[in-house]
Coordinates of C-alpha atoms in Angstrom, one line a residue:
Chain A
M516 CA 73.1 -168.4 1.8
T517 CA 72.0 -165.8 -0.8
E518 CA 69.6 -165.9 -3.9
H519 CA 72.5 -166.9 -6.1
T520 CA 73.6 -169.7 -5.2
L521 CA 72.0 -173.0 -5.8
V522 CA 73.8 -175.4 -3.6
E523 CA 76.3 -173.9 -0.8
L524 CA 78.6 -176.5 1.4
H525 CA 80.2 -175.1 4.5
D526 CA 82.8 -177.2 6.2
V527 CA 81.1 -179.8 5.3
G528 CA 82.9 -183.4 6.8
L529 CA 81.6 -187.1 6.4
D530 CA 82.7 -190.0 8.5
F531 CA 82.1 -193.9 7.7
K532 CA 82.5 -195.5 11.4
S533 CA 85.8 -194.0 12.1
R534 CA 87.1 -193.5 8.7
R535 CA 87.1 -189.8 7.6
V536 CA 85.9 -189.8 4.1
L537 CA 85.3 -186.1 3.6
D538 CA 86.8 -182.9 5.4
Q539 CA 86.3 -179.5 5.9
I540 CA 85.0 -178.7 2.1
S541 CA 83.5 -175.7 1.6
F542 CA 82.2 -174.4 -2.2
H543 CA 79.1 -173.1 -3.5
V544 CA 77.5 -173.6 -7.0
R545 CA 76.1 -170.6 -8.7
P546 CA 73.2 -170.8 -11.4
R547 CA 74.8 -171.2 -15.1
E548 CA 78.1 -172.2 -13.8
I549 CA 80.2 -175.4 -14.7
L550 CA 81.9 -177.0 -11.8
T551 CA 84.0 -180.0 -12.0
I552 CA 85.4 -182.2 -9.4
I553 CA 88.5 -183.9 -10.0
G554 CA 90.4 -186.3 -7.6
P555 CA 92.1 -189.7 -7.4
N556 CA 90.1 -193.1 -7.0
G557 CA 88.8 -193.2 -3.0
A558 CA 89.3 -189.5 -2.7
G559 CA 85.5 -189.2 -1.7
K560 CA 84.2 -188.1 -5.0
S561 CA 81.2 -190.2 -5.2
C562 CA 80.1 -189.1 -1.6
L563 CA 80.5 -185.6 -1.8
L564 CA 78.0 -185.7 -4.8
K565 CA 75.9 -188.0 -2.6
V566 CA 76.0 -185.4 0.1
I567 CA 75.3 -182.6 -2.1
L568 CA 72.3 -185.1 -3.5
G569 CA 70.9 -185.3 -0.1
L570 CA 71.7 -188.8 -0.2
Y571 CA 73.9 -188.6 2.4
T572 CA 74.0 -186.0 5.7
P573 CA 77.1 -184.5 6.5
T574 CA 78.8 -185.7 9.8
R575 CA 80.0 -182.1 10.0
G576 CA 78.8 -178.7 8.9
T577 CA 76.0 -178.2 6.1
C578 CA 74.8 -178.4 2.5
K579 CA 71.7 -176.3 1.7
Q580 CA 69.9 -176.6 -1.2
R581 CA 68.3 -173.3 -2.6
P582 CA 64.9 -174.1 -1.8
G583 CA 62.7 -175.8 -4.8
L584 CA 66.0 -176.3 -6.4
K585 CA 65.2 -178.9 -9.0
I586 CA 68.0 -181.5 -9.6
G587 CA 68.6 -183.5 -12.8
Y588 CA 70.8 -186.6 -12.1
M589 CA 72.8 -188.7 -14.3
P590 CA 74.6 -191.7 -12.3
Q591 CA 77.2 -193.4 -13.3
R592 CA 75.4 -196.6 -14.3
L593 CA 72.2 -198.0 -13.2
T594 CA 70.9 -201.1 -13.4
V595 CA 67.1 -202.3 -13.7
D596 CA 66.4 -206.0 -12.2
T597 CA 65.3 -207.6 -15.4
S598 CA 62.0 -208.8 -13.9
L599 CA 60.9 -205.4 -14.2
P600 CA 59.2 -204.7 -17.8
L601 CA 60.4 -201.7 -18.8
S602 CA 60.6 -199.2 -22.0
V603 CA 62.7 -196.3 -22.5
E604 CA 59.5 -194.3 -23.1
R605 CA 58.1 -195.4 -20.0
F606 CA 61.4 -195.0 -18.1
L607 CA 61.1 -191.2 -19.1
T608 CA 57.6 -190.3 -18.6
L609 CA 58.1 -191.5 -14.8
A610 CA 60.5 -188.8 -14.2
N611 CA 58.3 -185.8 -14.5
K612 CA 55.1 -185.0 -13.2
G613 CA 52.3 -183.0 -15.3
D614 CA 53.2 -181.9 -19.2
A615 CA 56.7 -182.2 -20.2
R616 CA 58.9 -181.3 -23.1
P617 CA 57.6 -183.6 -26.0
L618 CA 60.1 -187.2 -25.8
D619 CA 60.9 -186.7 -29.1
D620 CA 62.9 -183.7 -29.0
V621 CA 64.7 -184.6 -25.8
L622 CA 65.8 -188.1 -27.2
R623 CA 67.0 -186.8 -30.6
R624 CA 69.2 -184.0 -28.6
V625 CA 70.7 -186.9 -26.8
G626 CA 71.3 -189.0 -29.6
A627 CA 68.8 -192.0 -28.5
R628 CA 65.5 -191.6 -30.7
S629 CA 65.9 -194.7 -32.3
L630 CA 66.0 -196.2 -28.4
R631 CA 62.0 -194.9 -27.5
H632 CA 61.1 -198.3 -27.5
S633 CA 63.6 -200.6 -26.4
A634 CA 63.7 -202.3 -23.3
V635 CA 65.9 -200.5 -20.6
Q636 CA 67.6 -203.7 -20.1
S637 CA 68.6 -204.2 -23.6
L638 CA 70.9 -201.2 -23.7
S639 CA 74.5 -200.9 -23.9
G640 CA 76.2 -198.9 -21.2
G641 CA 76.9 -195.7 -23.5
E642 CA 72.9 -195.9 -24.8
F643 CA 71.4 -196.2 -21.1
Q644 CA 74.2 -193.0 -20.5
R645 CA 72.5 -191.2 -23.0
V646 CA 69.2 -192.2 -21.9
L647 CA 69.9 -191.1 -18.5
L648 CA 70.9 -187.9 -19.7
A649 CA 67.6 -187.6 -21.2
R650 CA 65.5 -188.1 -18.1
A651 CA 68.1 -185.6 -16.1
L652 CA 66.9 -182.9 -18.9
L653 CA 63.1 -183.7 -19.1
R654 CA 62.9 -182.9 -15.5
E655 CA 63.8 -179.1 -16.5
P656 CA 66.6 -178.9 -13.8
D657 CA 68.4 -175.7 -12.1
L658 CA 71.4 -178.2 -11.6
L659 CA 72.7 -181.0 -13.8
V660 CA 74.8 -183.5 -11.4
L661 CA 76.8 -185.9 -13.4
D662 CA 78.9 -188.8 -11.9
E663 CA 81.8 -189.6 -14.3
P664 CA 80.1 -189.2 -17.2
A665 CA 83.3 -189.6 -19.7
Q666 CA 83.9 -193.0 -17.9
G667 CA 84.4 -195.2 -20.4
V668 CA 83.9 -193.3 -23.2
D669 CA 86.4 -192.6 -25.8
L670 CA 88.1 -189.3 -26.5
Q671 CA 85.7 -188.4 -29.4
G672 CA 83.0 -189.8 -27.2
Q673 CA 83.8 -187.5 -24.4
Q674 CA 84.5 -184.2 -26.7
A675 CA 81.1 -184.9 -28.1
L676 CA 79.3 -185.5 -24.9
Y677 CA 81.0 -182.2 -23.6
H678 CA 79.9 -180.2 -26.4
L679 CA 76.3 -181.4 -26.3
L680 CA 76.2 -180.3 -22.1
A681 CA 78.1 -176.8 -23.1
E682 CA 75.0 -176.2 -25.6
L683 CA 72.2 -177.4 -23.3
R684 CA 73.9 -175.3 -20.5
D685 CA 73.4 -172.1 -23.2
E686 CA 70.2 -172.8 -24.1
Q687 CA 68.4 -174.0 -20.6
G688 CA 70.6 -172.2 -18.5
F689 CA 71.2 -174.7 -15.6
A690 CA 74.6 -175.1 -14.0
I691 CA 76.5 -178.4 -14.4
L692 CA 78.4 -180.1 -11.4
M693 CA 80.0 -183.2 -12.5
V694 CA 82.8 -185.6 -11.2
S695 CA 85.5 -187.0 -13.2
H696 CA 88.8 -189.0 -12.4
D697 CA 90.8 -187.9 -14.7
L698 CA 93.2 -185.4 -13.1
H699 CA 94.1 -183.6 -16.1
F700 CA 91.8 -183.2 -18.7
V701 CA 88.4 -181.6 -17.9
M702 CA 85.4 -179.6 -19.8
A703 CA 86.6 -176.7 -21.4
Q704 CA 83.5 -174.5 -20.4
T705 CA 84.5 -175.3 -16.5
D706 CA 84.5 -172.2 -14.3
Q707 CA 85.8 -173.9 -11.4
V708 CA 87.8 -177.1 -11.0
L709 CA 87.9 -178.5 -7.5
C710 CA 90.7 -181.2 -6.9
L711 CA 89.4 -183.2 -4.3
N712 CA 91.2 -185.9 -1.7
Q713 CA 89.1 -186.1 0.8
H714 CA 89.7 -182.3 1.6
V715 CA 90.0 -179.6 -1.0
C716 CA 93.6 -179.7 -2.2
C717 CA 93.2 -176.9 -4.6
S718 CA 90.7 -175.2 -7.1
G719 CA 90.6 -172.7 -9.9
S720 CA 90.0 -172.4 -13.7
A721 CA 91.2 -174.8 -16.5
E722 CA 93.4 -173.4 -19.4
S723 CA 92.1 -174.5 -22.8
V724 CA 94.0 -177.2 -24.5
S725 CA 94.4 -175.1 -27.6
Q726 CA 96.9 -173.1 -25.7
H727 CA 99.0 -176.0 -25.0
P728 CA 100.9 -177.1 -28.3
E729 CA 102.4 -180.2 -26.1
Y730 CA 98.9 -181.4 -25.5
L731 CA 97.6 -180.4 -29.0
S732 CA 100.5 -182.6 -30.5
L733 CA 99.4 -185.5 -28.3
F734 CA 95.9 -185.2 -29.8
N735 CA 97.0 -185.4 -33.3
H736 CA 95.6 -182.0 -34.3
A737 CA 92.3 -183.3 -33.5
E738 CA 89.6 -180.8 -32.6
V739 CA 90.2 -180.3 -29.0
E740 CA 88.1 -177.2 -28.2
D741 CA 85.6 -179.2 -25.8
I742 CA 88.5 -180.3 -23.6
A743 CA 90.8 -178.1 -21.4
V744 CA 93.8 -178.5 -19.3
Y745 CA 93.8 -178.1 -15.2
T746 CA 97.2 -177.2 -13.8
H747 CA 97.4 -178.0 -10.2
N748 CA 98.5 -175.6 -7.8
H749 CA 98.9 -177.3 -4.5
D750 CA 100.7 -176.2 -1.6
H751 CA 101.4 -179.2 0.3
H752 CA 102.0 -182.7 -0.6
H753 CA 100.6 -186.4 0.5
D754 CA 103.2 -188.8 2.1
L755 CA 102.5 -192.4 1.6
H756 CA 100.4 -192.7 4.3
G757 CA 98.3 -189.6 3.6
H758 CA 99.7 -187.3 5.9
V759 CA 100.6 -183.6 4.3
V760 CA 103.9 -182.6 3.7
A761 CA 105.2 -179.1 3.5
E762 CA 106.5 -177.9 0.8
D763 CA 109.9 -177.6 2.6
G764 CA 111.1 -179.1 6.0
P765 CA 110.1 -182.6 7.3
A766 CA 106.7 -184.5 7.2
E767 CA 104.4 -182.9 10.1
E768 CA 101.0 -184.4 11.6
H769 CA 98.3 -182.4 10.0
R770 CA 94.6 -182.5 10.2
H771 CA 93.8 -184.0 6.8
Q772 CA 94.4 -187.6 7.1
G773 CA 93.7 -190.9 4.8
G774 CA 94.5 -192.5 1.9
C775 CA 95.9 -189.6 -0.2
H776 CA 98.1 -190.9 -2.6
H777 CA 98.9 -188.2 -5.5
D778 CA 101.1 -185.6 -6.5
Chain B
M759 CA 26.0 -225.7 -1.4
I760 CA 27.0 -222.7 -2.9
E761 CA 26.7 -220.5 0.2
L762 CA 29.4 -222.8 1.5
V763 CA 32.0 -222.0 -1.0
L764 CA 31.0 -218.5 -1.8
P765 CA 32.7 -216.3 1.0
A766 CA 36.3 -218.6 0.3
L767 CA 36.1 -217.9 -3.1
L768 CA 35.0 -214.3 -2.9
V769 CA 37.9 -213.9 -0.3
G770 CA 40.2 -215.7 -2.1
L771 CA 39.8 -213.6 -5.3
L772 CA 40.0 -210.5 -3.1
L773 CA 43.2 -211.5 -1.9
T774 CA 45.0 -212.4 -5.5
A775 CA 43.5 -209.3 -7.1
I776 CA 45.7 -207.2 -4.5
A777 CA 48.5 -209.5 -4.3
G778 CA 49.4 -209.4 -7.8
P779 CA 50.7 -205.7 -8.0
L780 CA 52.0 -205.7 -4.5
G781 CA 54.0 -209.2 -5.3
C782 CA 55.2 -207.5 -8.7
F783 CA 56.8 -205.0 -6.2
V784 CA 58.1 -207.8 -4.5
V785 CA 59.8 -209.6 -7.3
W786 CA 61.2 -206.2 -8.7
G787 CA 62.8 -205.5 -5.5
R788 CA 63.9 -208.9 -5.0
M789 CA 62.1 -208.8 -1.2
A790 CA 61.1 -212.4 -1.4
Y791 CA 62.8 -213.4 1.7
F792 CA 61.4 -210.4 3.2
G793 CA 57.6 -211.0 2.5
D794 CA 58.4 -214.4 4.0
T795 CA 59.4 -213.2 7.2
L796 CA 56.7 -210.8 7.3
A797 CA 54.3 -213.9 6.9
H798 CA 56.2 -216.3 9.4
S799 CA 55.8 -213.4 11.7
A800 CA 52.1 -213.3 11.3
L801 CA 51.9 -216.3 13.4
L802 CA 53.5 -214.5 16.3
G803 CA 50.4 -211.7 15.7
I804 CA 47.6 -214.4 15.5
A805 CA 49.0 -215.9 18.9
L806 CA 49.0 -211.8 20.7
G807 CA 45.5 -211.2 19.1
F808 CA 44.2 -214.6 21.3
L809 CA 46.4 -213.2 24.4
F810 CA 45.1 -209.6 24.1
D811 CA 41.5 -210.6 23.0
L812 CA 42.2 -208.3 19.7
N813 CA 40.7 -209.0 16.1
L814 CA 43.3 -211.1 14.7
A815 CA 43.6 -209.4 11.5
I816 CA 44.9 -206.2 13.7
G817 CA 47.5 -208.4 15.6
V818 CA 48.4 -209.4 12.1
I819 CA 49.0 -206.0 11.0
A820 CA 50.6 -204.8 14.2
V821 CA 53.1 -207.4 14.6
S822 CA 54.4 -207.8 10.6
S823 CA 54.6 -203.6 10.6
S824 CA 56.7 -204.0 13.5
I825 CA 59.1 -206.4 12.2
A826 CA 59.2 -204.6 8.9
L827 CA 60.0 -201.4 10.6
A828 CA 62.9 -203.6 13.3
L829 CA 64.0 -205.1 9.8
T830 CA 64.8 -201.4 7.8
V831 CA 66.5 -200.2 11.3
L832 CA 68.8 -203.3 11.7
Q833 CA 69.4 -203.7 7.8
G834 CA 71.7 -200.6 8.6
Q835 CA 74.3 -202.5 10.8
R836 CA 77.2 -204.7 9.4
F837 CA 77.6 -207.6 12.0
I838 CA 75.3 -209.9 10.2
A839 CA 74.4 -210.5 6.5
S840 CA 71.2 -209.4 6.0
D841 CA 69.7 -212.5 4.7
T842 CA 70.8 -214.3 8.0
L843 CA 68.6 -211.6 10.0
L844 CA 65.7 -212.2 7.5
G845 CA 66.2 -215.8 8.5
I846 CA 66.4 -215.0 12.3
M847 CA 63.5 -213.4 12.7
A848 CA 61.3 -215.2 10.4
H849 CA 62.1 -218.1 12.3
G850 CA 62.4 -216.7 15.9
T851 CA 59.3 -215.0 15.4
L852 CA 57.4 -218.0 13.8
A853 CA 58.8 -220.3 17.0
L854 CA 57.5 -217.8 19.5
G855 CA 54.0 -217.8 17.9
L856 CA 53.8 -221.4 17.8
V857 CA 55.1 -221.5 21.5
L858 CA 52.5 -218.9 22.8
V859 CA 49.6 -220.9 20.6
S860 CA 50.3 -223.9 22.2
L861 CA 50.6 -222.5 25.8
M862 CA 47.0 -221.2 25.5
E863 CA 44.7 -223.6 27.6
T864 CA 41.4 -221.5 27.0
V865 CA 41.9 -221.3 22.9
R866 CA 41.8 -224.0 21.1
V867 CA 43.6 -223.4 18.1
D868 CA 44.0 -225.4 14.7
L869 CA 47.6 -225.5 14.1
L870 CA 47.4 -226.6 10.3
G871 CA 44.8 -224.1 9.9
L872 CA 47.4 -221.2 10.9
L873 CA 50.2 -222.7 8.9
F874 CA 48.6 -223.6 5.8
G875 CA 45.2 -221.5 6.0
D876 CA 41.4 -222.5 6.6
L877 CA 39.8 -220.9 3.8
L878 CA 36.9 -223.1 3.9
A879 CA 36.1 -222.0 7.2
T880 CA 35.6 -218.3 5.8
G881 CA 32.2 -217.3 6.6
F882 CA 30.1 -213.9 5.0
D883 CA 31.2 -211.4 8.3
D884 CA 35.0 -212.3 6.8
L885 CA 34.3 -210.4 3.8
Y886 CA 33.5 -207.1 5.4
W887 CA 37.2 -206.5 6.7
V888 CA 38.9 -208.2 3.9
G889 CA 37.1 -206.4 1.4
A890 CA 37.8 -203.1 3.5
L891 CA 41.6 -203.7 3.6
V892 CA 41.9 -204.6 -0.1
V893 CA 40.0 -201.2 -0.9
F894 CA 42.5 -199.5 1.5
I895 CA 45.7 -201.5 -0.1
G896 CA 44.2 -200.5 -3.5
V897 CA 43.8 -197.0 -3.2
T898 CA 46.9 -196.5 -1.4
L899 CA 48.8 -198.7 -4.4
Y900 CA 47.2 -196.3 -6.7
F901 CA 48.0 -192.7 -5.0
I902 CA 52.2 -194.4 -4.3
W903 CA 52.3 -195.9 -7.7
T904 CA 54.5 -194.1 -9.6
P905 CA 57.5 -193.2 -6.8
L906 CA 57.0 -196.7 -5.7
L907 CA 58.0 -197.7 -9.3
N908 CA 60.7 -195.3 -9.4
I909 CA 62.0 -196.7 -6.1
A910 CA 61.9 -200.3 -7.7
I911 CA 64.1 -198.8 -10.9
N912 CA 66.8 -197.1 -8.5
Q913 CA 66.3 -195.9 -5.3
E914 CA 69.1 -193.6 -5.1
L915 CA 68.3 -191.9 -8.3
A916 CA 64.7 -191.6 -7.0
Q917 CA 65.7 -190.1 -3.9
A918 CA 68.2 -187.6 -5.7
E919 CA 65.1 -186.4 -7.6
G920 CA 63.1 -185.9 -4.5
T921 CA 61.1 -188.8 -4.2
P922 CA 60.2 -189.2 -0.2
V923 CA 61.6 -192.7 -0.5
G924 CA 61.4 -193.4 3.3
L925 CA 57.3 -192.5 3.4
I926 CA 57.2 -194.5 0.4
R927 CA 59.0 -197.7 1.8
L928 CA 57.0 -197.6 5.2
L929 CA 53.8 -197.3 3.5
F930 CA 54.5 -200.4 1.1
M931 CA 55.3 -202.3 4.1
L932 CA 52.4 -201.6 5.7
L933 CA 50.6 -202.5 2.8
L934 CA 52.2 -205.7 2.6
A935 CA 51.6 -206.6 6.0
S936 CA 47.9 -206.2 5.5
V937 CA 48.1 -208.5 2.8
V938 CA 49.8 -210.9 4.8
A939 CA 46.7 -210.4 7.3
I940 CA 44.4 -211.3 4.2
G941 CA 46.8 -214.5 3.4
M942 CA 46.9 -215.9 7.0
K943 CA 43.3 -216.6 6.5
V944 CA 43.5 -217.9 2.8
V945 CA 47.0 -219.7 2.7
G946 CA 48.2 -219.7 6.0
A947 CA 51.8 -218.5 7.2
L948 CA 53.6 -220.9 5.2
L949 CA 52.2 -220.2 1.7
I950 CA 51.9 -216.5 1.8
T951 CA 54.8 -215.6 -0.2
A952 CA 54.1 -217.8 -2.5
L953 CA 50.5 -215.9 -3.8
L954 CA 52.7 -213.1 -4.0
I955 CA 55.9 -214.1 -6.1
I956 CA 54.2 -216.9 -8.3
P957 CA 51.3 -215.0 -9.8
A958 CA 53.9 -211.9 -10.7
A959 CA 56.9 -214.4 -11.9
A960 CA 54.4 -216.0 -14.5
A961 CA 53.2 -212.5 -15.7
R962 CA 56.5 -211.2 -16.2
K963 CA 57.0 -213.0 -19.4
L964 CA 53.9 -211.8 -21.0
A965 CA 54.1 -208.2 -19.9
T966 CA 55.7 -205.5 -21.8
T967 CA 55.0 -202.3 -19.0
P968 CA 55.0 -202.6 -15.3
E969 CA 51.2 -201.9 -15.2
R970 CA 50.4 -204.9 -17.4
M971 CA 52.6 -207.2 -15.7
A972 CA 50.6 -206.1 -12.5
L973 CA 47.2 -206.5 -13.7
L974 CA 48.2 -209.8 -15.4
A975 CA 49.6 -211.0 -11.9
S976 CA 46.2 -210.4 -10.5
L977 CA 44.6 -212.7 -13.1
V978 CA 46.9 -215.3 -12.6
G979 CA 46.6 -215.5 -9.0
M980 CA 42.6 -215.1 -9.4
A981 CA 42.5 -218.0 -12.1
A982 CA 44.7 -220.3 -9.5
V983 CA 41.9 -219.5 -6.8
I984 CA 39.3 -221.0 -8.8
L985 CA 40.8 -223.6 -10.1
G986 CA 42.6 -224.7 -6.5
L987 CA 38.9 -224.6 -4.8
T988 CA 37.6 -226.9 -7.5
L989 CA 40.3 -229.4 -7.1
S990 CA 40.0 -228.8 -3.2
W991 CA 36.3 -229.4 -3.6
Q992 CA 36.3 -232.4 -5.9
A993 CA 39.8 -234.5 -4.7
D994 CA 39.2 -233.2 -1.1
T995 CA 42.4 -231.7 -0.7
P996 CA 43.4 -228.7 1.6
A997 CA 42.4 -225.4 -0.2
G998 CA 45.4 -223.1 0.4
P999 CA 48.0 -225.6 -0.9
S1000 CA 45.6 -226.5 -4.0
I1001 CA 45.6 -222.8 -5.0
V1002 CA 49.4 -222.3 -4.6
L1003 CA 49.5 -225.5 -6.6
C1004 CA 47.6 -224.4 -9.2
A1005 CA 49.6 -221.0 -9.5
S1006 CA 52.8 -223.0 -9.5
L1007 CA 51.5 -225.0 -12.6
A1008 CA 50.5 -221.8 -14.1
F1009 CA 53.8 -220.3 -14.0
L1010 CA 55.3 -223.6 -15.6
L1011 CA 53.0 -223.4 -18.3
I1012 CA 53.8 -220.0 -19.2
F1013 CA 57.4 -220.2 -18.7
V1014 CA 57.4 -223.2 -20.9
F1015 CA 55.1 -222.4 -23.6
A1016 CA 55.2 -218.3 -23.6
R1017 CA 57.5 -216.5 -25.6
R1018 CA 59.5 -213.8 -24.0
K1019 CA 58.0 -210.2 -24.6
D1020 CA 60.4 -207.6 -23.7
A1021 CA 59.2 -203.9 -23.1

């Protein structure tokens, strides 16, 4: 592991009982980099995220964090028991020790300033998501980890969120690692896209949507500069049983097995 | 006259003062049944204490902590639902304790006292160990308050942010076992959980911050001790149940008449 990687995964595999969830995953995250992990439902995206966050210990391989790495984590959703009286302000101040950046600044930045004194249980899903982002930012992270940030948000909301994330990354210089179930559209500034289906199916960079006239027409000439399209480049297919099928020739047993159902 | 009640009153007040904040965490973490299991296992602790001629409080803390540890380990398995597991442990250890106590020929044990407390038999010498335990619980709780609160909000988020979840939970269980040891004296094995959850539940409606809820829970519990002992003195009712009854009435009054304050 070098000075220049925040997180490094080497040949990571994860099993639940005898079920294989992740297999042979190697990649790393560099400072300031934006990495998007995409994949169908059940591909193991959330599990991979939990390995990176240190919540799961990999069955095989290693996942190393740079010593002292500060992670800001924005979960997909979070429910706080109604028996716990908790305002947004208190929720945010709990996240960081010592003197932190002024709450107001961060709240304004994520567009949640009016929520400061609300009870966290009274927030809508979208509002709570912005508060969770604020909490992650208050920790002044080296790495921001987001689980399906675009889930349940319309295209405008998604664009606005990606725009904000790009701006924040430029200002504060953290790296972003996010997970998305959208197989084709990713954040425009993404440096690296990783297509996951238990193993890494393919990876590469994304192309700007604005260079694709057909996508532009799809969006009715809306501003789409914050979203990019990812073209998959698989060297294999999966049959219905999840076995890997060679491009030409009969289906063969492959070491990656499981519920891969994608094209 | 007052010398007879004073130690009982002080022990009761010390217990409810510390049971307030701990009970809040039990309520926030939906651990009422867990607390019940620890309390029921306390009887086994008493029996073993007699058997090995140990200080009874140490016997209770040792057994309750071991049960807490065993439950933590066993809850990872998936053969039995965790509430079933808690039920088995609660009643299994309670039954074992009762059988052991009945087998003892050398000691005459007041079974009703073990099940429902024998507060009025408390002497000034009990005040020392109760006081020492309460100080230990209070100081530990003060130092782990923020991480404990972060875990109560969401365990995964806390762990991703670097909170040592395993260690903090372990300490919390040790504190809970210590409260159970004091509670055995005051309200007995069957009613300890009542003093943890009823004042906390009563305080919820009046509180806007976690800290205020903890403080109010202590006050409700302490008021219940004063009223319960008065009732017991005047009407010659058993002290432990009288205290729990007063706490329940306080909950009912607050529930019906107080306007809910949201944080």
